[in-house]
mmCIF file of C-alpha atoms in Angstrom:
data_model
loop_
_atom_site.group_PDB
_atom_site.id
_atom_site.type_symbol
_atom_site.label_atom_id
_atom_site.label_comp_id
_atom_site.label_asym_id
_atom_site.label_seq_id
_atom_site.Cartn_x
_atom_site.Cartn_y
_atom_site.Cartn_z
ATOM 1 C CA UNK A 1 11.145 -15.338 12.468
ATOM 2 C CA UNK A 2 8.645 -16.930 10.070
ATOM 3 C CA UNK A 3 7.744 -15.327 6.775
ATOM 4 C CA UNK A 4 4.152 -14.856 7.944
ATOM 5 C CA UNK A 5 5.137 -12.283 10.611
ATOM 6 C CA UNK A 6 4.920 -9.608 7.923
ATOM 7 C CA UNK A 7 2.536 -6.800 7.012
ATOM 8 C CA UNK A 8 2.584 -5.169 3.588
ATOM 9 C CA UNK A 9 1.920 -1.449 3.208
ATOM 10 C CA UNK A 10 1.224 -0.511 -0.429
ATOM 11 C CA UNK A 11 1.077 2.947 -1.961
ATOM 12 C CA UNK A 12 -1.773 3.040 -4.468
ATOM 13 C CA UNK A 13 -0.862 2.657 -8.115
ATOM 14 C CA UNK A 14 -0.952 5.494 -10.646
ATOM 15 C CA UNK A 15 -4.294 7.190 -11.092
ATOM 16 C CA UNK A 16 -5.430 9.742 -13.607
ATOM 17 C CA UNK A 17 -4.159 13.264 -13.023
ATOM 18 C CA UNK A 18 -5.838 15.072 -10.150
ATOM 19 C CA UNK A 19 -5.857 18.411 -11.988
ATOM 20 C CA UNK A 20 -7.830 17.071 -14.963
ATOM 21 C CA UNK A 21 -10.222 14.804 -13.047
ATOM 22 C CA UNK A 22 -13.759 16.223 -13.150
ATOM 23 C CA UNK A 23 -15.344 14.411 -10.209
ATOM 24 C CA UNK A 24 -14.643 14.081 -6.511
ATOM 25 C CA UNK A 25 -11.038 13.060 -5.847
ATOM 26 C CA UNK A 26 -12.194 10.071 -3.790
ATOM 27 C CA UNK A 27 -13.689 8.664 -7.034
ATOM 28 C CA UNK A 28 -10.558 9.109 -9.211
ATOM 29 C CA UNK A 29 -9.696 5.674 -10.670
ATOM 30 C CA UNK A 30 -6.437 4.066 -11.687
ATOM 31 C CA UNK A 31 -4.955 4.877 -15.075
ATOM 32 C CA UNK A 32 -4.052 2.123 -17.582
ATOM 33 C CA UNK A 33 -0.502 2.232 -16.200
ATOM 34 C CA UNK A 34 -1.907 2.032 -12.666
ATOM 35 C CA UNK A 35 -3.829 -1.137 -13.500
ATOM 36 C CA UNK A 36 -0.649 -2.673 -14.926
ATOM 37 C CA UNK A 37 1.251 -1.714 -11.763
ATOM 38 C CA UNK A 38 -1.507 -3.241 -9.617
ATOM 39 C CA UNK A 39 -1.374 -6.487 -11.582
ATOM 40 C CA UNK A 40 2.421 -6.635 -11.140
ATOM 41 C CA UNK A 41 2.122 -5.991 -7.385
ATOM 42 C CA UNK A 42 -0.607 -8.651 -7.199
ATOM 43 C CA UNK A 43 1.568 -11.256 -8.915
ATOM 44 C CA UNK A 44 4.377 -10.623 -6.428
ATOM 45 C CA UNK A 45 2.214 -10.514 -3.306
ATOM 46 C CA UNK A 46 0.118 -13.535 -4.329
ATOM 47 C CA UNK A 47 3.234 -15.664 -3.721
ATOM 48 C CA UNK A 48 3.215 -14.572 -0.061
ATOM 49 C CA UNK A 49 0.960 -15.688 2.792
ATOM 50 C CA UNK A 50 -1.684 -12.978 2.414
ATOM 51 C CA UNK A 51 -4.326 -13.049 5.150
ATOM 52 C CA UNK A 52 -6.479 -9.971 4.465
ATOM 53 C CA UNK A 53 -6.731 -6.870 2.284
ATOM 54 C CA UNK A 54 -7.493 -3.367 3.590
ATOM 55 C CA UNK A 55 -7.587 -0.190 1.509
ATOM 56 C CA UNK A 56 -8.446 3.439 1.868
ATOM 57 C CA UNK A 57 -12.005 3.865 0.549
ATOM 58 C CA UNK A 58 -10.636 6.002 -2.312
ATOM 59 C CA UNK A 59 -11.381 4.205 -5.604
ATOM 60 C CA UNK A 60 -7.707 4.157 -6.625
ATOM 61 C CA UNK A 61 -6.695 2.370 -3.399
ATOM 62 C CA UNK A 62 -9.491 -0.182 -3.613
ATOM 63 C CA UNK A 63 -8.628 -0.815 -7.280
ATOM 64 C CA UNK A 64 -4.924 -1.226 -6.446
ATOM 65 C CA UNK A 65 -5.711 -4.312 -4.356
ATOM 66 C CA UNK A 66 -8.494 -5.765 -6.563
ATOM 67 C CA UNK A 67 -6.128 -7.828 -8.781
ATOM 68 C CA UNK A 68 -4.503 -9.293 -5.650
ATOM 69 C CA UNK A 69 -7.919 -10.052 -4.176
ATOM 70 C CA UNK A 70 -8.859 -11.910 -7.361
ATOM 71 C CA UNK A 71 -5.642 -13.976 -7.255
ATOM 72 C CA UNK A 72 -5.860 -14.939 -3.568
ATOM 73 C CA UNK A 73 -9.648 -15.103 -3.222
ATOM 74 C CA UNK A 74 -10.006 -12.354 -0.618
ATOM 75 C CA UNK A 75 -12.250 -9.287 -0.592
ATOM 76 C CA UNK A 76 -10.761 -5.797 -0.394
ATOM 77 C CA UNK A 77 -12.106 -4.202 2.769
ATOM 78 C CA UNK A 78 -12.528 -0.423 2.913
ATOM 79 C CA UNK A 79 -10.710 0.970 5.961
ATOM 80 C CA UNK A 80 -11.324 4.609 6.928
ATOM 81 C CA UNK A 81 -8.082 4.863 8.897
ATOM 82 C CA UNK A 82 -6.105 4.595 5.625
ATOM 83 C CA UNK A 83 -7.826 7.727 4.205
ATOM 84 C CA UNK A 84 -5.754 10.527 2.647
ATOM 85 C CA UNK A 85 -5.154 13.766 4.603
ATOM 86 C CA UNK A 86 -5.908 12.133 7.944
ATOM 87 C CA UNK A 87 -3.677 11.599 11.002
ATOM 88 C CA UNK A 88 -1.276 8.664 10.679
ATOM 89 C CA UNK A 89 -1.613 7.447 14.281
ATOM 90 C CA UNK A 90 -4.785 5.405 13.578
ATOM 91 C CA UNK A 91 -2.829 3.539 10.876
ATOM 92 C CA UNK A 92 -0.301 2.526 13.549
ATOM 93 C CA UNK A 93 -3.218 1.138 15.564
ATOM 94 C CA UNK A 94 -4.486 -0.725 12.493
ATOM 95 C CA UNK A 95 -1.043 -2.255 11.903
ATOM 96 C CA UNK A 96 -1.123 -3.580 15.471
ATOM 97 C CA UNK A 97 -4.642 -4.997 15.018
ATOM 98 C CA UNK A 98 -4.320 -6.855 11.711
ATOM 99 C CA UNK A 99 -3.172 -10.449 11.353
ATOM 100 C CA UNK A 100 0.239 -11.302 9.974
ATOM 101 C CA UNK A 101 0.095 -11.311 6.180
ATOM 102 C CA UNK A 102 -2.298 -8.366 5.956
ATOM 103 C CA UNK A 103 -1.952 -6.025 2.980
ATOM 104 C CA UNK A 104 -2.852 -2.365 3.541
ATOM 105 C CA UNK A 105 -3.145 0.222 0.738
ATOM 106 C CA UNK A 106 -2.963 3.950 1.389
ATOM 107 C CA UNK A 107 -1.710 7.280 0.062
ATOM 108 C CA UNK A 108 1.515 9.205 -0.487
ATOM 109 C CA UNK A 109 1.033 11.385 2.591
ATOM 110 C CA UNK A 110 0.137 8.582 5.013
ATOM 111 C CA UNK A 111 2.818 6.026 4.163
ATOM 112 C CA UNK A 112 5.900 8.224 4.799
ATOM 113 C CA UNK A 113 4.341 9.463 8.047
ATOM 114 C CA UNK A 114 3.727 5.875 9.193
ATOM 115 C CA UNK A 115 7.220 4.698 8.221
ATOM 116 C CA UNK A 116 8.838 7.684 9.972
ATOM 117 C CA UNK A 117 6.792 6.986 13.105
ATOM 118 C CA UNK A 118 7.842 3.335 13.049
ATOM 119 C CA UNK A 119 11.498 4.413 12.730
ATOM 120 C CA UNK A 120 11.059 6.683 15.779
ATOM 121 C CA UNK A 121 9.717 3.614 17.590
ATOM 122 C CA UNK A 122 12.809 1.590 16.749
ATOM 123 C CA UNK A 123 12.139 0.020 13.347
ATOM 124 C CA UNK A 124 15.312 -0.651 11.366
ATOM 125 C CA UNK A 125 15.001 0.268 7.669
ATOM 126 C CA UNK A 126 16.947 -2.125 5.446
ATOM 127 C CA UNK A 127 16.603 -0.314 2.094
ATOM 128 C CA UNK A 128 16.616 3.289 0.936
ATOM 129 C CA UNK A 129 13.079 4.724 1.194
ATOM 130 C CA UNK A 130 10.919 4.730 -1.918
ATOM 131 C CA UNK A 131 7.585 6.515 -1.861
ATOM 132 C CA UNK A 132 6.681 5.865 -5.510
ATOM 133 C CA UNK A 133 3.227 4.794 -6.597
ATOM 134 C CA UNK A 134 2.831 1.012 -6.319
ATOM 135 C CA UNK A 135 5.797 0.706 -3.941
ATOM 136 C CA UNK A 136 5.361 -1.902 -1.197
ATOM 137 C CA UNK A 137 6.759 -1.622 2.317
ATOM 138 C CA UNK A 138 7.436 -5.029 3.881
ATOM 139 C CA UNK A 139 7.127 -4.632 7.636
ATOM 140 C CA UNK A 140 8.446 -7.433 9.859
ATOM 141 C CA UNK A 141 6.639 -7.845 13.142
ATOM 142 C CA UNK A 142 7.907 -9.441 16.322
ATOM 143 C CA UNK A 143 5.201 -9.568 18.960
ATOM 144 C CA UNK A 144 3.485 -6.189 18.957
ATOM 145 C CA UNK A 145 6.451 -4.287 17.445
ATOM 146 C CA UNK A 146 7.461 -3.646 13.875
ATOM 147 C CA UNK A 147 11.186 -4.368 14.053
ATOM 148 C CA UNK A 148 12.360 -4.143 10.443
ATOM 149 C CA UNK A 149 11.140 -2.674 7.212
ATOM 150 C CA UNK A 150 12.213 -2.651 3.609
ATOM 151 C CA UNK A 151 10.607 -1.368 0.456
ATOM 152 C CA UNK A 152 10.021 -2.964 -2.906
ATOM 153 C CA UNK A 153 10.224 -0.167 -5.477
ATOM 154 C CA UNK A 154 7.371 0.296 -7.956
ATOM 155 C CA UNK A 155 7.235 -2.464 -10.566
ATOM 156 C CA UNK A 156 9.081 -1.868 -13.812
ATOM 157 C CA UNK A 157 6.632 -2.224 -16.665
ATOM 158 C CA UNK A 158 7.556 -3.454 -20.122
ATOM 159 C CA UNK A 159 8.594 -0.680 -22.510
ATOM 160 C CA UNK A 160 6.011 -1.659 -25.131
ATOM 161 C CA UNK A 161 3.181 -0.879 -22.680
ATOM 162 C CA UNK A 162 4.501 2.634 -22.034
ATOM 163 C CA UNK A 163 3.140 3.919 -25.366
ATOM 164 C CA UNK A 164 -0.462 3.050 -24.512
#
């Protein structure tokens, strides 16, 4: 199977704390650490054959893919089906619709539900699950089925940046 028969499912990077954010949660942006995570994810994914970028319309999801978009010259497209607190089944439909190499960014409730549904449908998981912010699920597709999945854990950031 070629390396392009892959879809990437990214959990958004770290955002500011929900409990201290004053505005609507949909507008909560990435934190400084979140931006660093997004840049690390972008560097790794930019080495792959990325075909398109889709994100939940939440600011933190759109921002998670912006560094990747800048590196590969693709726009980040807002996709309602990746929204938080929504049913996961439309995300399964989206995964079937997108081209190989698509990168999708969503939330901590949607991604485990999608992965568990794919397992029920026969996907083999090659690594222990990791649901951390900025984790990336690499989903291998054969025809119209996701056959294997593995997760890249969140990027490890340099210790000197942790103080900022």
